[in-house]
Amino acid sequence: MRLVTLHARARRAGEIGWGLLGVAVACWALASFVQDTGALVQVLGPLAVVSLLGFGLGGDDPALERTMPQRWARWRAAELSVCAIAAAVALAPALLQADQHALAALRNLAGLGGLTALGAVALGARLAWLAPTAWAFTGSAVGPRAEDWLAALTWPAEAADATSALVLAALLAVIGAVLHMRHGSRVIPLS
Amino acid sequence: MTARLLALDLRRGPAPLLALAMLGLGGALVLGAPGGCDGRWPDAVLALRDAGWIVFPCVLAAGVWRGGSARRRQLDDAITASPLPAWRRSAIEGGAIAIAGVATFVVLLAALTVTGGCTSGLLAGRPAAAALAGVLALLAAAFTGLALGRFAVTPMAAPLALLATLAVTFVAGGWSGGSTDAMLLFPAVGEDVTPRQLTVRISAGQILWFAGLAVSGWLLASRFPARFRLTRLVPAAAGLAALAALNPGAAG
């Protein structure tokens, strides 16, 4: 138990928890009181949640952590599971309020979460938020598109029934999770 | 020495990444938009100003990231001991971000003007003032972000600032049924605005507001360790007052 507590502290669990609480309240308020909340609930909410959780995918000194004789793949799998549950809980009030965007928001949560995990592998935990932000912004700027192949690329802005968008988001989620479990966050001491 | 430090910051800070992101996002928004500018330069300026809803938060986030880098690297003491005055260091750090933002704005405007053949009304007073307001908005974003980064105690401040600014822009803007007057505080102009509506009076108010915000941000960022002084917000308050005076509707 002590190891778990220390690990959670090293992953900034408290700081991220407060951040998620703030995001949950803000998303719920926006979904409740603002008209036309499509983009806010569908894209910004999931993006805010995964951006915060990305900071928990690595500690301050990943190189030092790796010297510990732990089964890191299992720890990272547990980390990702906790992150997925925390993300769903944080967005739940907003999604219950704007349920017409719930499916698209959950798809985006999975896809952007996978991109965050990929970002952590490629850029380190502190810069992991750049990958989902870049894709979400570009997708929102260009999409939604009628062409099927383009709809796959602009998946964050697509409707919930766009199959190609769902497939690419699921693919990114799986690839991100697997790569993060295998490799962990990249070591970038000065970021 | 200042030029050398600025060149170093431009190369090794977040400026190159910001310029790349802005070129990609702004290019996708502006150059990929259907219809284009119909040969009119005021429309090109308006399209670029409208891309501010996504570009302004990006520049702000880059500023926040740069502003917090000294704390993250635990270099506060070293910087305090350096002979370079804090105001010059802030000018260099914010300047690098601002240069990246403004250069990308100018490049995108030039690209849109040339590729879309938007030469009718080129450099006319009204759109030129609107373009200047857009440039100053990026300057304000860079220095305000730098100040926020100095005060922020968490590395999560940059993505949070980016998303919060984006959400506020959406809520304040015409996109969500908000007031168009509130949009005067932001570089984005709202999707229902036409070039004719963006008068010199509105642009002059925005220029003063963004200039005041930039100066306040620079003053707030010019201290190691960061310390809040209410008097440093005076330029931003003066800019806001000027904006309200020039556009009485915005005050309500």
Short mmCIF file of C-alpha atoms in Angstrom, two decimals:
data_model
loop_
_atom_site.label_atom_id
_atom_site.label_comp_id
_atom_site.label_asym_id
_atom_site.label_seq_id
_atom_site.Cartn_x
_atom_site.Cartn_y
_atom_site.Cartn_z
CA MET A 1 0.00 0.00 0.00
CA ARG A 2 2.85 2.33 0.87
CA LEU A 3 4.39 1.74 -2.55
CA VAL A 4 1.09 2.57 -4.25
CA THR A 5 0.77 5.79 -2.22
CA LEU A 6 4.32 6.82 -3.07
CA HIS A 7 3.74 5.98 -6.73
CA ALA A 8 0.52 8.05 -6.79
CA ARG A 9 2.37 10.97 -5.22
CA ALA A 10 5.18 10.69 -7.77
CA ARG A 11 2.53 10.83 -10.50
CA ARG A 12 1.04 14.08 -9.07
CA ALA A 13 -2.23 12.30 -8.25
CA GLY A 14 -3.40 15.05 -5.87
CA GLU A 15 -2.66 17.90 -8.27
CA ILE A 16 -4.30 16.06 -11.17
CA GLY A 17 -7.31 15.17 -8.99
CA TRP A 18 -7.94 18.84 -8.17
CA GLY A 19 -7.50 19.72 -11.83
CA LEU A 20 -9.99 17.05 -12.89
CA LEU A 21 -12.48 18.32 -10.32
CA GLY A 22 -12.17 21.81 -11.80
CA VAL A 23 -12.58 20.50 -15.35
CA ALA A 24 -15.59 18.39 -14.31
CA VAL A 25 -17.32 21.41 -12.75
CA ALA A 26 -16.47 23.66 -15.73
CA CYS A 27 -17.70 21.08 -18.27
CA TRP A 28 -20.89 20.49 -16.33
CA ALA A 29 -21.52 24.25 -16.06
CA LEU A 30 -20.88 24.75 -19.78
CA ALA A 31 -23.13 21.83 -20.72
CA SER A 32 -25.86 23.14 -18.43
CA PHE A 33 -25.87 26.85 -19.13
CA VAL A 34 -24.44 27.44 -22.61
CA GLN A 35 -26.33 26.97 -25.87
CA ASP A 36 -24.89 24.81 -28.65
CA THR A 37 -22.34 22.95 -26.53
CA GLY A 38 -21.39 20.40 -29.23
CA ALA A 39 -17.73 21.32 -29.65
CA LEU A 40 -17.29 22.13 -25.96
CA VAL A 41 -18.58 18.78 -24.70
CA GLN A 42 -17.42 16.63 -27.59
CA VAL A 43 -13.89 17.96 -28.05
CA LEU A 44 -12.81 20.40 -25.33
CA GLY A 45 -14.02 18.31 -22.36
CA PRO A 46 -12.19 15.10 -23.35
CA LEU A 47 -9.15 17.14 -24.41
CA ALA A 48 -8.98 18.90 -21.03
CA VAL A 49 -9.27 15.62 -19.15
CA VAL A 50 -6.59 13.75 -21.14
CA SER A 51 -4.27 16.78 -21.08
CA LEU A 52 -4.31 16.71 -17.28
CA LEU A 53 -4.03 12.94 -17.02
CA GLY A 54 -1.05 12.98 -19.40
CA PHE A 55 1.04 14.55 -16.62
CA GLY A 56 0.41 11.41 -14.57
CA LEU A 57 1.93 9.07 -17.15
CA GLY A 58 5.46 9.72 -15.92
CA GLY A 59 7.29 10.92 -12.84
CA ASP A 60 9.85 13.68 -12.49
CA ASP A 61 12.72 11.26 -13.08
CA PRO A 62 11.69 8.32 -15.31
CA ALA A 63 15.33 7.22 -15.67
CA LEU A 64 15.65 6.75 -11.91
CA GLU A 65 12.31 4.93 -11.76
CA ARG A 66 13.46 2.38 -14.33
CA THR A 67 16.29 1.28 -12.10
CA MET A 68 13.69 -0.18 -9.71
CA PRO A 69 13.14 -3.94 -10.12
CA GLN A 70 9.40 -3.64 -10.84
CA ARG A 71 7.20 -5.13 -13.54
CA TRP A 72 6.66 -1.73 -15.09
CA ALA A 73 4.31 -2.96 -17.85
CA ARG A 74 1.80 -4.02 -15.18
CA TRP A 75 2.18 -0.77 -13.27
CA ARG A 76 1.63 1.21 -16.44
CA ALA A 77 -1.41 -0.90 -17.35
CA ALA A 78 -2.86 -0.17 -13.91
CA GLU A 79 -2.02 3.53 -14.35
CA LEU A 80 -3.84 3.64 -17.68
CA SER A 81 -6.87 1.85 -16.20
CA VAL A 82 -7.06 4.32 -13.31
CA CYS A 83 -6.70 7.21 -15.78
CA ALA A 84 -9.54 5.82 -17.96
CA ILE A 85 -11.86 5.50 -14.94
CA ALA A 86 -10.93 8.97 -13.65
CA ALA A 87 -11.55 10.48 -17.10
CA ALA A 88 -14.97 8.84 -17.40
CA VAL A 89 -15.98 9.96 -13.90
CA ALA A 90 -14.80 13.54 -14.54
CA LEU A 91 -16.81 13.83 -17.75
CA ALA A 92 -19.91 11.97 -16.53
CA PRO A 93 -21.82 15.03 -15.16
CA ALA A 94 -21.38 16.93 -18.44
CA LEU A 95 -22.26 13.93 -20.58
CA LEU A 96 -25.42 13.26 -18.57
CA GLN A 97 -26.38 16.90 -19.13
CA ALA A 98 -25.65 16.89 -22.89
CA ASP A 99 -26.37 13.23 -23.66
CA GLN A 100 -26.72 13.81 -27.43
CA HIS A 101 -22.92 14.30 -27.58
CA ALA A 102 -22.06 11.53 -25.12
CA LEU A 103 -21.09 8.84 -27.63
CA ALA A 104 -18.88 11.18 -29.67
CA ALA A 105 -17.29 12.48 -26.46
CA LEU A 106 -16.50 8.94 -25.27
CA ARG A 107 -15.01 8.08 -28.67
CA ASN A 108 -12.89 11.24 -28.47
CA LEU A 109 -11.89 10.41 -24.91
CA ALA A 110 -10.55 7.04 -26.07
CA GLY A 111 -8.79 8.41 -29.16
CA LEU A 112 -7.32 11.47 -27.49
CA GLY A 113 -6.32 9.31 -24.51
CA GLY A 114 -4.42 7.02 -26.87
CA LEU A 115 -2.73 10.04 -28.44
CA THR A 116 -1.76 11.28 -24.97
CA ALA A 117 -0.15 7.91 -24.21
CA LEU A 118 1.66 8.09 -27.55
CA GLY A 119 2.68 11.67 -26.74
CA ALA A 120 4.14 10.52 -23.43
CA VAL A 121 6.14 7.80 -25.20
CA ALA A 122 7.44 10.22 -27.84
CA LEU A 123 7.76 13.54 -25.97
CA GLY A 124 7.66 12.70 -22.27
CA ALA A 125 4.78 13.07 -19.80
CA ARG A 126 5.09 16.85 -19.46
CA LEU A 127 4.59 17.41 -23.17
CA ALA A 128 2.17 14.52 -23.74
CA TRP A 129 -0.73 16.98 -24.07
CA LEU A 130 0.70 18.40 -27.29
CA ALA A 131 -0.24 15.34 -29.38
CA PRO A 132 -3.99 15.23 -28.57
CA THR A 133 -4.20 19.03 -28.66
CA ALA A 134 -2.65 19.23 -32.14
CA TRP A 135 -4.94 16.51 -33.53
CA ALA A 136 -8.09 17.82 -31.83
CA PHE A 137 -7.49 21.38 -33.01
CA THR A 138 -6.63 20.38 -36.56
CA GLY A 139 -9.60 17.99 -36.70
CA SER A 140 -11.95 20.69 -35.40
CA ALA A 141 -10.52 23.29 -37.78
CA VAL A 142 -10.85 21.10 -40.88
CA GLY A 143 -13.77 18.79 -40.02
CA PRO A 144 -16.41 17.54 -40.05
CA ARG A 145 -16.00 16.21 -43.61
CA ALA A 146 -18.30 14.16 -45.80
CA GLU A 147 -15.49 12.13 -47.47
CA ASP A 148 -15.01 8.87 -45.59
CA TRP A 149 -11.20 8.87 -45.67
CA LEU A 150 -11.05 12.49 -44.51
CA ALA A 151 -13.67 11.85 -41.81
CA ALA A 152 -11.27 9.28 -40.36
CA LEU A 153 -8.58 11.96 -40.00
CA THR A 154 -10.94 14.59 -38.59
CA TRP A 155 -12.50 12.12 -36.14
CA PRO A 156 -12.63 14.49 -33.13
CA ALA A 157 -15.14 16.69 -34.95
CA GLU A 158 -17.21 13.92 -36.54
CA ALA A 159 -20.66 12.76 -35.47
CA ALA A 160 -21.03 9.70 -33.27
CA ASP A 161 -22.22 7.47 -36.15
CA ALA A 162 -19.12 8.00 -38.34
CA THR A 163 -17.66 4.48 -38.50
CA SER A 164 -14.25 5.47 -39.90
CA ALA A 165 -13.81 8.02 -37.10
CA LEU A 166 -14.65 5.39 -34.49
CA VAL A 167 -12.22 2.89 -36.01
CA LEU A 168 -9.30 5.34 -36.06
CA ALA A 169 -10.01 6.56 -32.52
CA ALA A 170 -10.14 2.96 -31.23
CA LEU A 171 -6.95 2.13 -33.11
CA LEU A 172 -5.14 5.11 -31.59
CA ALA A 173 -6.38 4.12 -28.12
CA VAL A 174 -5.04 0.58 -28.47
CA ILE A 175 -1.71 1.58 -30.04
CA GLY A 176 -1.17 4.30 -27.44
CA ALA A 177 -1.94 1.97 -24.54
CA VAL A 178 0.27 -0.86 -25.84
CA LEU A 179 3.24 1.38 -26.64
CA HIS A 180 2.99 3.15 -23.30
CA MET A 181 2.83 -0.15 -21.42
CA ARG A 182 5.91 -1.39 -23.28
CA HIS A 183 8.08 1.72 -23.27
CA GLY A 184 6.72 4.15 -20.68
CA SER A 185 7.30 7.89 -20.81
CA ARG A 186 10.31 9.24 -22.63
CA VAL A 187 13.09 10.61 -20.51
CA ILE A 188 13.35 14.37 -21.16
CA PRO A 189 14.85 15.92 -18.01
CA LEU A 190 14.63 19.55 -19.19
CA SER A 191 11.20 20.14 -20.67
CA MET B 1 24.00 40.51 -26.30
CA THR B 2 20.21 40.96 -26.39
CA ALA B 3 20.07 39.94 -30.05
CA ARG B 4 22.17 36.85 -29.36
CA LEU B 5 19.94 35.82 -26.46
CA LEU B 6 16.84 36.44 -28.57
CA ALA B 7 18.25 34.30 -31.38
CA LEU B 8 19.03 31.57 -28.83
CA ASP B 9 15.51 31.74 -27.41
CA LEU B 10 14.02 31.65 -30.88
CA ARG B 11 15.97 28.49 -31.65
CA ARG B 12 15.72 26.62 -28.36
CA GLY B 13 12.50 27.87 -26.76
CA PRO B 14 8.96 26.88 -27.75
CA ALA B 15 8.94 29.46 -30.59
CA PRO B 16 9.75 27.08 -33.51
CA LEU B 17 7.13 24.56 -32.36
CA LEU B 18 4.60 27.36 -31.95
CA ALA B 19 5.29 28.71 -35.44
CA LEU B 20 4.92 25.22 -36.88
CA ALA B 21 1.64 24.62 -35.02
CA MET B 22 0.28 28.02 -36.04
CA LEU B 23 1.24 27.49 -39.66
CA GLY B 24 -0.50 24.11 -39.65
CA LEU B 25 -3.63 25.18 -37.80
CA GLY B 26 -3.90 28.65 -39.32
CA GLY B 27 -3.12 27.28 -42.77
CA ALA B 28 -5.78 24.57 -42.43
CA LEU B 29 -8.33 27.15 -41.24
CA VAL B 30 -7.54 30.03 -43.56
CA LEU B 31 -6.20 28.47 -46.75
CA GLY B 32 -8.48 25.43 -46.58
CA ALA B 33 -11.66 27.44 -46.01
CA PRO B 34 -14.23 27.13 -48.81
CA GLY B 35 -14.94 30.32 -50.75
CA GLY B 36 -11.67 32.05 -49.88
CA CYS B 37 -11.53 35.83 -49.93
CA ASP B 38 -13.27 36.49 -53.29
CA GLY B 39 -10.35 38.66 -54.37
CA ARG B 40 -10.89 41.14 -51.51
CA TRP B 41 -8.07 41.86 -49.06
CA PRO B 42 -10.44 42.91 -46.23
CA ASP B 43 -11.98 39.43 -46.42
CA ALA B 44 -8.51 37.87 -46.19
CA VAL B 45 -7.76 39.94 -43.06
CA LEU B 46 -11.11 38.96 -41.57
CA ALA B 47 -10.47 35.26 -42.25
CA LEU B 48 -7.13 35.50 -40.51
CA ARG B 49 -8.57 37.44 -37.57
CA ASP B 50 -11.28 34.82 -37.25
CA ALA B 51 -8.59 32.13 -36.97
CA GLY B 52 -7.63 33.96 -33.76
CA TRP B 53 -10.01 31.73 -31.79
CA ILE B 54 -7.47 28.93 -32.13
CA VAL B 55 -4.21 30.86 -32.69
CA PHE B 56 -4.50 33.24 -29.69
CA PRO B 57 -4.79 30.40 -27.11
CA CYS B 58 -1.83 28.60 -28.72
CA VAL B 59 0.41 31.67 -28.37
CA LEU B 60 -0.83 32.19 -24.80
CA ALA B 61 -0.03 28.57 -23.91
CA ALA B 62 3.46 28.87 -25.42
CA GLY B 63 3.99 31.98 -23.26
CA VAL B 64 2.80 30.15 -20.13
CA TRP B 65 5.15 27.26 -20.89
CA ARG B 66 8.11 29.63 -21.44
CA GLY B 67 7.23 31.66 -18.33
CA GLY B 68 7.30 28.57 -16.12
CA SER B 69 10.46 27.03 -17.58
CA ALA B 70 12.83 28.66 -15.06
CA ARG B 71 10.86 27.22 -12.14
CA ARG B 72 10.59 23.76 -13.75
CA ARG B 73 14.35 23.68 -14.31
CA GLN B 74 14.97 25.09 -10.82
CA LEU B 75 16.95 27.97 -12.30
CA ASP B 76 15.25 30.74 -10.30
CA ASP B 77 18.30 31.41 -8.15
CA ALA B 78 20.70 31.39 -11.10
CA ILE B 79 18.51 33.83 -13.02
CA THR B 80 18.14 36.14 -10.03
CA ALA B 81 21.93 36.22 -9.71
CA SER B 82 22.54 36.94 -13.41
CA PRO B 83 23.50 40.53 -14.37
CA LEU B 84 20.79 40.69 -17.06
CA PRO B 85 17.89 42.81 -15.74
CA ALA B 86 14.63 40.88 -15.32
CA TRP B 87 12.72 43.26 -17.60
CA ARG B 88 15.15 42.58 -20.43
CA ARG B 89 14.99 38.84 -19.88
CA SER B 90 11.18 39.00 -19.98
CA ALA B 91 11.30 41.09 -23.13
CA ILE B 92 13.55 38.47 -24.75
CA GLU B 93 11.46 35.47 -23.64
CA GLY B 94 8.11 37.06 -24.54
CA GLY B 95 9.63 38.62 -27.66
CA ALA B 96 10.67 35.22 -29.04
CA ILE B 97 7.13 33.89 -28.64
CA ALA B 98 5.65 37.09 -30.08
CA ILE B 99 8.03 37.02 -33.06
CA ALA B 100 7.01 33.44 -33.85
CA GLY B 101 3.30 34.35 -33.61
CA VAL B 102 3.49 37.61 -35.54
CA ALA B 103 5.76 36.19 -38.25
CA THR B 104 3.33 33.33 -38.81
CA PHE B 105 0.40 35.77 -38.94
CA VAL B 106 2.20 37.86 -41.59
CA VAL B 107 3.24 34.79 -43.59
CA LEU B 108 -0.31 33.41 -43.57
CA LEU B 109 -1.77 36.78 -44.58
CA ALA B 110 0.76 37.08 -47.41
CA ALA B 111 0.07 33.49 -48.51
CA LEU B 112 -3.68 34.06 -48.52
CA THR B 113 -3.29 37.37 -50.39
CA VAL B 114 -1.09 35.81 -53.07
CA THR B 115 -2.75 32.39 -53.49
CA GLY B 116 -6.28 33.79 -53.33
CA GLY B 117 -5.48 36.86 -55.44
CA CYS B 118 -6.97 39.03 -52.65
CA THR B 119 -5.61 42.33 -53.94
CA SER B 120 -8.76 44.45 -54.10
CA GLY B 121 -8.54 47.00 -51.28
CA LEU B 122 -4.97 45.97 -50.45
CA LEU B 123 -3.61 47.82 -47.39
CA ALA B 124 -6.75 50.00 -47.11
CA GLY B 125 -7.12 51.79 -43.77
CA ARG B 126 -9.91 49.75 -42.21
CA PRO B 127 -8.54 46.24 -42.87
CA ALA B 128 -4.97 47.41 -42.16
CA ALA B 129 -6.11 48.58 -38.71
CA ALA B 130 -7.87 45.24 -38.17
CA ALA B 131 -4.67 43.40 -39.16
CA LEU B 132 -2.64 45.54 -36.74
CA ALA B 133 -5.10 44.68 -33.96
CA GLY B 134 -4.58 40.98 -34.80
CA VAL B 135 -0.80 41.38 -34.59
CA LEU B 136 -1.05 43.19 -31.24
CA ALA B 137 -3.38 40.48 -29.95
CA LEU B 138 -0.62 37.93 -30.54
CA LEU B 139 1.88 40.19 -28.76
CA ALA B 140 -0.56 40.48 -25.84
CA ALA B 141 -1.07 36.70 -25.77
CA ALA B 142 2.69 36.08 -25.63
CA PHE B 143 3.36 38.48 -22.73
CA THR B 144 0.17 37.67 -20.79
CA GLY B 145 1.05 33.98 -21.10
CA LEU B 146 4.59 34.72 -19.89
CA ALA B 147 3.18 36.49 -16.81
CA LEU B 148 0.75 33.64 -16.11
CA GLY B 149 3.60 31.16 -16.44
CA ARG B 150 5.70 33.08 -13.90
CA PHE B 151 2.90 32.83 -11.31
CA ALA B 152 1.70 29.31 -12.11
CA VAL B 153 3.01 26.69 -9.72
CA THR B 154 2.16 23.68 -11.86
CA PRO B 155 3.38 22.52 -15.28
CA MET B 156 -0.28 21.85 -16.10
CA ALA B 157 -0.83 25.60 -16.39
CA ALA B 158 -0.04 25.72 -20.12
CA PRO B 159 -2.69 23.23 -21.36
CA LEU B 160 -5.19 24.57 -18.81
CA ALA B 161 -4.64 28.17 -19.97
CA LEU B 162 -5.01 27.08 -23.59
CA LEU B 163 -8.27 25.22 -23.03
CA ALA B 164 -9.72 27.82 -20.65
CA THR B 165 -9.04 30.63 -23.16
CA LEU B 166 -10.61 28.56 -25.90
CA ALA B 167 -13.70 27.83 -23.80
CA VAL B 168 -14.07 31.49 -22.78
CA THR B 169 -13.75 32.58 -26.42
CA PHE B 170 -16.49 30.11 -27.39
CA VAL B 171 -18.78 31.17 -24.58
CA ALA B 172 -18.20 34.91 -25.09
CA GLY B 173 -18.49 34.69 -28.85
CA GLY B 174 -21.34 34.51 -31.24
CA TRP B 175 -20.79 30.74 -31.65
CA SER B 176 -22.74 29.95 -28.52
CA GLY B 177 -25.32 32.70 -28.60
CA GLY B 178 -23.13 35.07 -26.55
CA SER B 179 -22.68 38.78 -27.03
CA THR B 180 -20.66 40.05 -30.00
CA ASP B 181 -19.63 43.03 -27.87
CA ALA B 182 -17.79 40.65 -25.55
CA MET B 183 -15.83 39.44 -28.58
CA LEU B 184 -14.09 42.82 -28.77
CA LEU B 185 -11.91 41.58 -25.93
CA PHE B 186 -10.66 38.70 -28.11
CA PRO B 187 -8.83 38.65 -31.44
CA ALA B 188 -11.45 36.38 -33.03
CA VAL B 189 -14.25 38.37 -34.62
CA GLY B 190 -17.15 35.90 -34.71
CA GLU B 191 -18.56 34.16 -37.72
CA ASP B 192 -21.35 36.64 -38.52
CA VAL B 193 -19.10 39.72 -38.73
CA THR B 194 -18.44 41.30 -42.15
CA PRO B 195 -15.39 43.46 -43.02
CA ARG B 196 -17.63 46.54 -43.10
CA GLN B 197 -18.64 46.00 -39.46
CA LEU B 198 -15.01 45.97 -38.33
CA THR B 199 -14.64 49.75 -38.27
CA VAL B 200 -11.49 51.77 -37.60
CA ARG B 201 -13.06 52.77 -34.28
CA ILE B 202 -13.42 49.15 -33.21
CA SER B 203 -9.89 48.30 -34.36
CA ALA B 204 -8.45 51.39 -32.62
CA GLY B 205 -10.11 50.30 -29.36
CA GLN B 206 -8.79 46.76 -29.78
CA ILE B 207 -5.29 48.04 -30.60
CA LEU B 208 -5.22 50.04 -27.36
CA TRP B 209 -6.66 47.14 -25.34
CA PHE B 210 -4.20 44.57 -26.68
CA ALA B 211 -1.26 46.98 -26.33
CA GLY B 212 -2.22 47.66 -22.70
CA LEU B 213 -2.56 43.95 -22.03
CA ALA B 214 0.87 43.27 -23.56
CA VAL B 215 2.53 45.97 -21.45
CA SER B 216 0.83 44.69 -18.27
CA GLY B 217 1.90 41.14 -19.05
CA TRP B 218 5.48 42.26 -19.64
CA LEU B 219 5.54 44.28 -16.40
CA LEU B 220 4.09 41.37 -14.39
CA ALA B 221 6.56 38.92 -15.92
CA SER B 222 9.52 41.24 -15.26
CA ARG B 223 10.30 40.04 -11.80
CA PHE B 224 12.19 37.07 -10.36
CA PRO B 225 10.74 35.59 -8.23
CA ALA B 226 7.26 36.55 -9.45
CA ARG B 227 5.40 39.02 -7.25
CA PHE B 228 1.98 40.42 -8.00
CA ARG B 229 1.63 44.21 -8.09
CA LEU B 230 -1.80 45.69 -8.78
CA THR B 231 -0.22 48.81 -10.31
CA ARG B 232 1.22 46.70 -13.14
CA LEU B 233 -2.32 46.09 -14.33
CA VAL B 234 -2.84 49.80 -14.96
CA PRO B 235 -1.90 49.65 -18.69
CA ALA B 236 -4.40 46.80 -19.25
CA ALA B 237 -7.09 48.71 -17.34
CA ALA B 238 -6.35 51.85 -19.39
CA GLY B 239 -6.60 49.81 -22.61
CA LEU B 240 -9.91 48.34 -21.49
CA ALA B 241 -11.21 51.82 -20.64
CA ALA B 242 -10.15 53.08 -24.08
CA LEU B 243 -11.89 50.14 -25.75
CA ALA B 244 -15.08 50.85 -23.80
CA ALA B 245 -14.87 54.58 -24.56
CA LEU B 246 -14.41 54.02 -28.29
CA ASN B 247 -17.13 51.35 -28.44
CA PRO B 248 -19.78 52.25 -25.85
CA GLY B 249 -21.70 49.01 -26.52
CA ALA B 250 -18.77 46.97 -25.27
CA ALA B 251 -18.98 48.48 -21.82
CA GLY B 252 -22.46 47.13 -21.19
#
